[in-house]
Amino acid sequence: MKTLDQIEARIPINATTAPGNANAVHVISTPGSYYLTGDVQGVASKDGILIEASNVTLDLNGYSLKGLGSSLNGIGISRSGAALTGLTIRNGFITGFGQRGIYTVGTGAIHGLTMEDLTIACVGTGLRSDVAGSTIVRRVLVRGGSGGIQCAGGNSLDQIEDSMVSGITGEAIVGDVVERCQVGQVTNSGLVVISGSRISHCRVASVSGTVGLVGIYGEEVNDCVVSDLTLTAAGPVDGVTGDLVTATRVQNLISAGGNVRGIAQRNAPQGIVNGCSVASLKTTGSGTVTGIDADSVTASQISRIGYESSTGVVTGINFGSLVSDCSLQTIGHAGVTSSVNGIYNSVTNTGTVTKVTLQTFKGAGTVVGIRSGIVDHANVTGFVQNGSGFTGNQAIAAQSVSNCTVSNLVANTSIAIYAIFAENVTDTRVDLVSNDGGTANGINGTSIVNCSVSNLDGIGIGGTTTTTRISGCSVANAGVLGIQFGGSGGVLDDNTVTGCPTGIQTLAGSGRVVVRGNSVSTCTTRYSMSANSAVGPIVTATGIIASTNPFANFSD
């Protein structure tokens, strides 16, 4: 049987095999497989071990490099600036060095550097590489100090996996690919906790700061968790910032007056978010709170966004092109004059929202449930507006609305609110809308077809000056009137109105409206028509046509 030395000749580190110099206690200047036979004690103003050769394996063999506060780096690589290849450092402890645990520096690249199975607890940064090349970090634990694992060289391909950083005061992990890593108990001011191109299966928890915080920043972020980020001053807090964020959970983000975002796109308008959840975000003062800010958001859940103390805008989802299969619950709060948006597109009549549920959103400023170009299969309920004098309060504002349900809207404002304000509305239901300070209206649009409205304070269905059609709709128990037509001309047919002070009304400025096949009952005034839209019955009780006006509209 071959011995280990016969398989791979190993060199013990001592004063003969790795003599020191002015820069380090031990210097490795020739290729080989080196190992420790005991602890190495650091000295002031020097590195513990300095590697200046390619094709070197350094096995700490379970022993420690023990530095002083005045020592430099535990292990230095390529301090002379030469390009190196094929380096491995493994299996041991590095503690107490004043600058870094492991540090690569120089003008040349380092290709094929592997660091694995290490525990680093130093005064400065645990592990830092500032040169180009390729680095793999595996199963490294960094505790304490001013930084964690930082592979920040230009044009480098760095992979960090199965590692942990805790108790530091700076950037925790920086790399190209970061997988299955954990960061916790970090005090981080104005920096990113984890950053890279592709970050997956990572966890960031218990981070505090005073300037600004970003939990994870990367091009692709998958299956990660960010929780308990707290800023004690008025700076921004982002849970995750990325171009493609999937299957990721963000919760418990707090700023003392700055803007807070759960998940945000890195490069607008390119952000895609799928299968994520965001919960419990808040700020104080005039800061804004946003659950997700991205171009496309699908299959995601948002809850408890801006739930107390803020006077700034609270938005569940701020999007560009698409929101689909999402649920939002408890957005905003009614205690101060904050404006609240459930799902919001900043460009009027732009984007598509489909298959969403929005429940319990409230504010004391302007409250909007959904603002988009197209809204389909949305369920909006639990709208509370608790401030007087704010305009634009709407559960849904869009160009086209179909197959939606809006219910349980409560307001206390002197300006009218609308459950739905859109151009085209079809197959949609509105129920239970009230406004203690003014009127509460159901649906306002240009073309309204096959909709139902019931139990509200104001106008059930109201046409704008461009209205052309209200057909196949039903209105019950509207406090002001059932259907109001304000267009320059069109059709109002096959509708049913019950239990309203006035059933159907055409405004004085409206043109001729064809009113036919409607059923109006239990209303004090069945029809209130403008001069251009006279009403005459088709037949009298004795079966005689009573109207000779060829432009008359006919009652049922």
XYZ file of C-alpha atoms in Angstrom:
556
model
C 0.000 0.000 0.000
C 1.298 3.420 -0.946
C 1.831 6.016 1.738
C 0.263 9.458 1.531
C 3.636 10.949 0.661
C 3.986 8.465 -2.201
C 0.597 9.512 -3.575
C 1.203 13.209 -3.030
C 4.426 14.331 -1.426
C 3.500 16.682 1.405
C 5.714 19.332 2.891
C 5.411 20.364 6.555
C 5.585 24.110 7.039
C 8.522 25.191 9.176
C 11.394 27.650 9.125
C 13.289 25.455 6.653
C 10.585 24.565 4.113
C 8.879 27.989 4.216
C 11.256 30.506 5.705
C 9.878 33.914 6.602
C 10.884 37.368 5.470
C 9.999 40.985 6.217
C 6.449 40.431 4.940
C 5.395 37.135 6.542
C 6.170 34.557 9.201
C 6.269 31.865 6.488
C 6.668 32.294 2.727
C 5.747 29.577 0.198
C 7.708 30.334 -2.941
C 7.754 26.942 -4.723
C 4.928 24.641 -5.859
C 3.913 21.782 -3.610
C 1.435 20.381 -1.086
C 2.058 22.014 2.273
C 0.534 21.325 5.680
C 0.706 22.612 9.237
C 2.003 20.483 12.065
C 0.853 22.948 14.720
C -0.538 26.437 15.259
C 1.235 29.422 13.695
C 1.530 32.543 15.818
C 1.304 35.837 13.959
C 3.533 38.809 14.651
C 3.119 42.565 14.274
C 3.136 44.098 10.768
C 3.389 40.755 8.962
C 1.192 38.168 7.293
C 1.034 34.737 8.818
C 1.705 32.830 5.578
C 2.478 34.366 2.190
C 1.967 32.351 -1.019
C 4.021 33.479 -4.029
C 3.931 30.369 -6.230
C 1.480 28.531 -8.467
C 0.233 24.972 -7.896
C 0.231 25.176 -4.126
C -2.039 23.290 -1.729
C -2.036 24.571 1.849
C -3.707 22.242 4.359
C -4.021 23.852 7.767
C -4.628 20.330 9.021
C -7.088 21.473 11.692
C -4.626 23.927 13.223
C -4.873 27.692 13.618
C -3.166 30.802 12.363
C -3.367 33.106 15.402
C -2.791 36.760 14.738
C -2.399 39.883 16.800
C -4.403 43.048 16.395
C -1.257 44.546 14.854
C -0.726 41.598 12.473
C -1.628 42.022 8.797
C -3.301 39.088 6.989
C -3.584 35.494 8.059
C -2.730 34.273 4.554
C -1.585 36.571 1.768
C -1.541 35.487 -1.890
C 0.493 37.025 -4.738
C 1.568 40.081 -2.774
C 4.326 40.459 -5.368
C 1.703 40.865 -8.121
C 2.623 37.758 -10.120
C -0.111 35.789 -11.935
C -0.802 32.489 -10.137
C -2.736 29.288 -10.892
C -3.860 26.191 -9.058
C -4.062 27.258 -5.400
C -5.988 25.505 -2.619
C -6.309 26.517 1.049
C -8.298 24.266 3.363
C -9.140 22.776 6.710
C -8.312 25.080 9.600
C -8.795 28.265 11.594
C -7.610 31.844 11.101
C -8.166 34.206 14.037
C -7.184 37.595 15.384
C -5.409 39.179 12.388
C -5.806 42.933 12.157
C -6.522 43.259 8.424
C -7.932 40.099 6.802
C -8.040 36.383 7.234
C -7.113 35.659 3.606
C -6.191 38.342 1.093
C -5.280 38.221 -2.595
C -3.690 41.244 -4.188
C -1.458 42.136 -7.102
C -1.430 43.137 -10.727
C -1.694 39.576 -12.049
C -4.705 37.279 -12.065
C -5.232 34.210 -9.913
C -6.867 31.311 -11.752
C -8.144 28.259 -9.952
C -8.102 29.428 -6.328
C -10.093 27.222 -3.944
C -10.695 27.985 -0.251
C -12.698 25.446 1.713
C -13.509 24.162 5.195
C -12.194 27.232 7.011
C -13.262 29.194 10.066
C -12.141 32.830 10.120
C -12.549 35.239 13.018
C -10.461 38.349 12.447
C -10.517 42.029 13.298
C -10.783 43.029 9.648
C -12.389 41.247 6.656
C -12.609 37.481 6.714
C -11.685 36.761 3.104
C -11.081 39.233 0.301
C -9.873 38.882 -3.289
C -9.238 42.045 -5.301
C -7.656 40.456 -8.380
C -9.089 39.017 -11.570
C -9.367 35.266 -12.083
C -11.525 32.465 -10.757
C -12.190 31.589 -7.120
C -14.229 28.910 -5.367
C -15.147 29.321 -1.704
C -16.772 26.351 0.028
C -17.868 25.757 3.600
C -16.232 28.867 5.041
C -17.454 30.401 8.284
C -16.639 34.050 9.011
C -17.419 35.436 12.451
C -16.834 39.012 13.546
C -14.763 41.720 11.902
C -15.539 44.409 9.373
C -16.316 42.195 6.369
C -17.207 38.663 5.366
C -16.362 36.848 2.112
C -15.592 39.385 -0.604
C -14.474 38.255 -4.049
C -14.463 41.628 -5.762
C -11.833 41.393 -8.465
C -12.643 42.782 -11.900
C -13.352 40.284 -14.722
C -13.451 37.450 -12.214
C -15.559 34.303 -12.009
C -16.107 33.611 -8.334
C -18.330 30.972 -6.742
C -19.217 31.015 -3.046
C -21.218 28.124 -1.643
C -22.332 26.533 1.635
C -20.791 29.314 3.697
C -21.884 31.469 6.641
C -21.106 35.006 7.805
C -22.197 36.456 11.147
C -21.424 39.277 13.542
C -19.676 41.592 11.061
C -20.016 45.323 10.381
C -19.697 45.519 6.569
C -20.462 43.681 3.340
C -21.061 40.030 4.097
C -20.728 38.164 0.777
C -19.641 39.439 -2.634
C -19.188 37.049 -5.557
C -20.341 36.048 -9.014
C -22.315 32.917 -8.049
C -23.499 32.602 -4.434
C -25.310 29.428 -3.372
C -26.621 28.034 -0.078
C -25.100 30.730 2.105
C -26.363 32.328 5.319
C -25.776 35.775 6.797
C -26.962 36.952 10.199
C -26.328 39.402 13.017
C -24.780 42.027 10.740
C -24.436 45.755 11.336
C -24.232 47.163 7.846
C -24.370 50.869 7.015
C -24.936 51.860 3.415
C -23.811 48.535 1.958
C -25.202 45.401 0.355
C -25.318 42.276 2.510
C -25.043 39.723 -0.353
C -24.277 40.696 -3.963
C -23.523 38.697 -7.097
C -24.702 37.751 -10.573
C -26.600 34.600 -9.567
C -27.694 34.087 -5.957
C -29.713 31.066 -4.859
C -30.832 29.251 -1.704
C -29.390 31.954 0.555
C -30.678 33.488 3.766
C -30.122 36.975 5.207
C -31.490 37.745 8.672
C -31.056 40.216 11.525
C -29.261 43.103 9.795
C -29.211 46.668 11.138
C -27.719 49.935 9.946
C -27.909 53.725 9.926
C -27.414 54.784 6.274
C -29.062 52.278 3.922
C -29.552 48.528 3.547
C -29.940 46.038 0.695
C -30.362 42.429 1.726
C -29.542 40.750 -1.612
C -28.458 42.408 -4.878
C -28.000 40.368 -8.048
C -29.013 39.697 -11.621
C -30.779 36.430 -10.715
C -32.067 35.657 -7.222
C -33.763 32.317 -6.561
C -35.191 30.597 -3.490
C -33.772 33.028 -0.946
C -35.049 34.457 2.347
C -34.439 38.002 3.613
C -35.837 38.968 6.995
C -35.464 41.472 9.819
C -33.624 44.360 8.177
C -33.821 47.456 10.389
C -32.528 50.940 9.621
C -32.423 53.279 12.603
C -32.140 56.452 10.474
C -33.956 57.906 7.462
C -32.316 55.836 4.737
C -33.596 53.371 2.112
C -34.123 49.655 2.763
C -34.494 47.075 -0.027
C -34.959 43.423 0.771
C -33.962 42.110 -2.669
C -32.882 44.000 -5.790
C -32.610 41.940 -8.969
C -33.503 41.501 -12.627
C -35.054 38.025 -12.149
C -36.296 37.139 -8.660
C -38.057 33.801 -8.112
C -39.341 31.746 -5.164
C -37.990 34.274 -2.671
C -39.429 35.470 0.641
C -38.914 38.934 2.178
C -40.292 39.982 5.550
C -39.883 42.441 8.412
C -38.158 45.450 6.837
C -38.145 48.730 8.781
C -36.734 52.210 8.126
C -36.881 55.207 10.435
C -38.167 57.568 7.737
C -36.626 56.269 4.494
C -38.171 54.434 1.556
C -38.724 50.679 1.953
C -39.107 48.135 -0.868
C -39.488 44.405 -0.424
C -38.382 43.335 -3.926
C -37.190 45.873 -6.504
C -35.987 45.632 -10.077
C -32.311 46.351 -10.619
C -32.657 47.778 -14.139
C -36.047 49.235 -15.053
C -38.074 48.152 -16.923
C -36.545 44.650 -16.921
C -37.476 43.255 -13.529
C -39.315 39.920 -13.399
C -40.673 38.546 -10.105
C -42.297 35.118 -9.866
C -43.453 32.973 -6.968
C -42.330 35.376 -4.231
C -43.807 36.622 -0.966
C -43.344 39.962 0.802
C -44.695 40.727 4.267
C -44.444 43.303 7.049
C -42.745 46.411 5.649
C -42.953 49.794 7.325
C -41.363 53.213 7.623
C -42.043 56.357 9.592
C -42.367 59.990 8.525
C -42.743 60.704 4.809
C -40.953 57.621 3.487
C -42.682 55.416 0.906
C -43.322 51.689 1.198
C -43.558 49.336 -1.801
C -44.031 45.581 -1.644
C -42.753 44.713 -5.141
C -41.436 47.101 -7.795
C -40.918 45.272 -11.122
C -42.013 45.148 -14.740
C -43.716 41.737 -14.408
C -45.013 40.143 -11.189
C -46.621 36.697 -11.185
C -47.753 34.100 -8.628
C -46.696 36.244 -5.654
C -48.197 37.209 -2.281
C -47.963 40.514 -0.411
C -49.246 41.346 3.075
C -48.890 44.025 5.769
C -47.258 46.721 3.645
C -46.948 50.171 5.246
C -49.015 49.030 8.166
C -48.293 51.967 10.503
C -46.872 55.456 11.035
C -46.049 56.531 7.466
C -47.361 59.642 5.707
C -45.761 58.644 2.391
C -47.256 56.619 -0.457
C -47.858 52.923 0.228
C -47.988 50.582 -2.801
C -48.450 46.847 -2.846
C -47.150 46.246 -6.400
C -45.716 48.908 -8.690
C -45.461 47.351 -12.160
C -44.890 47.984 -15.858
C -46.401 45.285 -18.079
C -48.039 42.405 -16.131
C -49.380 41.312 -12.756
C -50.917 37.833 -12.692
C -52.017 35.263 -10.114
C -51.122 37.452 -7.142
C -52.774 38.124 -3.799
C -52.423 41.255 -1.661
C -53.713 41.697 1.863
C -53.538 44.527 4.413
C -51.999 47.346 2.401
C -51.606 50.745 4.108
C -53.293 52.100 7.222
C -55.969 54.676 7.932
C -54.280 56.605 10.736
C -52.484 59.329 8.754
C -52.756 61.106 5.392
C -50.943 58.458 3.371
C -51.991 57.638 -0.193
C -52.389 53.911 -0.819
C -52.187 51.906 -4.046
C -52.811 48.203 -4.228
C -51.538 47.338 -7.729
C -50.332 50.423 -9.578
C -48.967 51.411 -12.984
C -47.632 54.964 -13.086
C -48.605 55.292 -16.774
C -52.360 55.693 -17.323
C -54.123 52.824 -19.148
C -50.964 50.708 -19.371
C -50.262 47.091 -18.428
C -52.373 44.026 -17.661
C -53.618 42.783 -14.291
C -55.297 39.375 -14.211
C -56.300 36.751 -11.654
C -55.528 38.808 -8.561
C -57.047 39.216 -5.130
C -56.749 42.460 -3.182
C -58.130 42.439 0.348
C -58.079 45.101 3.074
C -56.327 48.195 1.816
C -56.752 51.515 3.572
C -55.436 55.052 3.780
C -56.330 58.577 4.778
C -55.252 60.085 1.438
C -56.145 58.948 -2.057
C -56.797 55.198 -2.193
C -56.600 53.201 -5.446
C -56.998 49.445 -5.518
C -55.819 48.678 -9.062
C -54.619 51.049 -11.787
C -53.800 49.414 -15.113
C -54.705 49.256 -18.788
C -56.519 45.903 -18.629
C -57.963 44.301 -15.490
C -59.469 40.828 -15.694
C -60.623 38.390 -13.021
C -59.749 40.650 -10.092
C -61.362 40.426 -6.666
C -61.102 43.654 -4.658
C -62.594 43.866 -1.183
C -62.114 45.759 2.061
C -61.357 49.281 0.753
C -61.194 51.929 3.512
C -60.619 55.635 2.776
C -60.518 57.735 5.924
C -59.566 61.291 4.913
C -61.600 64.169 3.529
C -60.796 66.167 0.409
C -58.761 63.643 -1.585
C -59.669 62.944 -5.209
C -59.255 59.843 -7.345
C -60.443 57.190 -4.889
C -61.202 54.091 -6.944
C -61.110 50.358 -6.375
C -60.251 49.792 -10.053
C -59.107 52.411 -12.592
C -58.406 51.035 -16.077
C -59.198 51.153 -19.753
C -60.840 47.703 -19.791
C -62.331 45.772 -16.841
C -63.878 42.315 -17.101
C -64.930 39.466 -14.829
C -64.139 41.392 -11.657
C -65.723 41.664 -8.217
C -65.535 44.744 -5.982
C -67.136 44.729 -2.537
C -67.069 46.319 0.916
C -65.759 49.792 0.102
C -66.012 52.378 2.890
C -64.970 56.037 2.645
C -65.266 59.259 4.600
C -64.429 61.975 2.086
C -66.328 64.958 0.733
C -65.325 63.993 -2.823
C -67.117 61.185 -4.643
C -65.503 57.774 -4.793
C -65.892 55.178 -7.553
C -65.737 51.440 -7.244
C -64.730 51.174 -10.927
C -63.706 53.931 -13.318
C -62.952 52.588 -16.818
C -63.802 52.875 -20.485
C -65.092 49.342 -21.045
C -66.549 47.221 -18.231
C -68.075 43.765 -18.736
C -69.249 40.889 -16.566
C -68.350 42.643 -13.323
C -70.050 42.893 -9.927
C -69.983 45.722 -7.353
C -71.584 45.442 -3.902
C -71.584 47.376 -0.623
C -70.069 50.796 -1.317
C -70.516 53.686 1.130
C -69.114 57.155 1.762
C -70.003 58.914 5.001
C -68.651 62.241 3.701
C -70.124 62.245 0.198
C -71.334 59.967 -2.582
C -70.178 56.449 -3.319
C -70.655 55.372 -6.910
C -70.473 51.952 -8.509
C -69.310 51.828 -12.150
C -68.440 54.732 -14.417
C -67.484 54.046 -18.024
C -68.026 54.403 -21.764
C -69.367 50.914 -22.444
C -70.818 48.914 -19.546
C -72.230 45.470 -20.317
C -73.552 42.587 -18.182
C -72.598 44.138 -14.855
C -74.373 44.220 -11.495
C -74.237 46.891 -8.792
C -75.966 46.782 -5.420
C -76.125 48.407 -1.992
C -74.311 51.715 -2.347
C -74.800 55.348 -1.352
C -74.567 57.049 -4.735
C -75.089 56.266 -8.425
C -75.084 52.602 -9.378
C -73.892 52.936 -12.987
C -72.875 56.292 -14.405
C -71.941 57.014 -17.977
C -69.398 59.672 -18.907
C -69.835 62.296 -21.625
C -68.455 59.699 -24.062
C -70.765 56.868 -23.005
C -72.235 54.890 -25.887
C -73.748 51.797 -24.267
C -75.118 50.479 -20.966
C -76.645 47.068 -21.591
C -77.678 43.960 -19.711
C -76.871 45.408 -16.307
C -78.657 45.308 -12.956
C -78.688 47.902 -10.165
C -80.304 47.411 -6.765
C -80.528 49.737 -3.784
C -78.480 52.696 -5.001
C -78.847 55.716 -2.722
C -79.040 58.420 -5.440
C -80.129 56.699 -8.674
C -79.735 53.464 -10.540
C -78.343 54.288 -14.003
C -77.229 57.685 -15.253
C -76.422 58.204 -18.949
C -74.353 61.268 -19.909
C -73.141 60.470 -23.418
C -73.869 62.338 -26.594
C -75.915 59.407 -27.829
C -76.125 55.648 -27.629
C -78.037 52.676 -26.323
C -79.379 51.951 -22.834
C -81.123 48.598 -23.036
C -82.033 45.364 -21.277
C -81.150 46.704 -17.812
C -82.891 46.053 -14.504
C -83.141 48.675 -11.751
C -84.830 48.200 -8.357
C -85.007 50.013 -5.036
C -83.555 53.392 -6.068
C -84.952 56.946 -5.684
C -84.615 57.350 -9.465
C -84.311 54.374 -11.773
C -82.816 55.639 -15.070
C -81.701 59.177 -15.877
C -80.285 60.825 -18.964
C -78.490 64.098 -18.276
C -79.524 67.411 -19.748
C -76.394 67.601 -21.904
C -76.751 64.126 -23.343
C -77.839 63.430 -26.896
C -80.586 61.096 -28.015
C -80.390 57.790 -26.214
C -82.242 54.658 -27.256
C -83.808 53.336 -24.065
C -85.485 49.987 -24.582
C -86.210 46.705 -22.922
C -85.406 47.958 -19.423
C -87.136 46.886 -16.217
C -87.462 49.585 -13.544
C -89.395 48.823 -10.350
C -89.771 49.981 -6.716
C -88.221 53.334 -7.612
C -89.844 56.656 -6.622
C -89.118 58.017 -10.120
C -88.734 55.369 -12.761
C -87.322 57.587 -15.526
C -85.847 61.096 -15.550
C -85.101 61.914 -19.150
C -83.505 64.901 -20.866
C -85.375 66.825 -23.551
C -83.490 64.921 -26.243
C -84.659 61.577 -24.879
C -88.404 61.651 -24.452
C -90.171 58.618 -22.991
C -93.425 57.175 -24.215
C -94.970 53.770 -23.548
C -95.115 51.355 -26.457
C -98.702 50.475 -25.623
C -101.241 51.651 -23.097
C -103.215 49.430 -20.828
C -105.780 49.061 -23.623
C -103.145 48.133 -26.189
C -103.027 51.467 -28.076
C -99.779 53.090 -29.173
C -99.683 56.420 -27.354
C -96.477 57.999 -28.665
C -96.216 59.548 -32.101
C -92.671 60.890 -31.615
C -90.366 58.888 -33.963
C -87.404 59.657 -31.688
C -89.111 58.659 -28.449
C -87.674 56.052 -26.131
C -90.076 53.498 -24.804
C -90.643 52.288 -21.296
C -91.173 48.634 -20.479
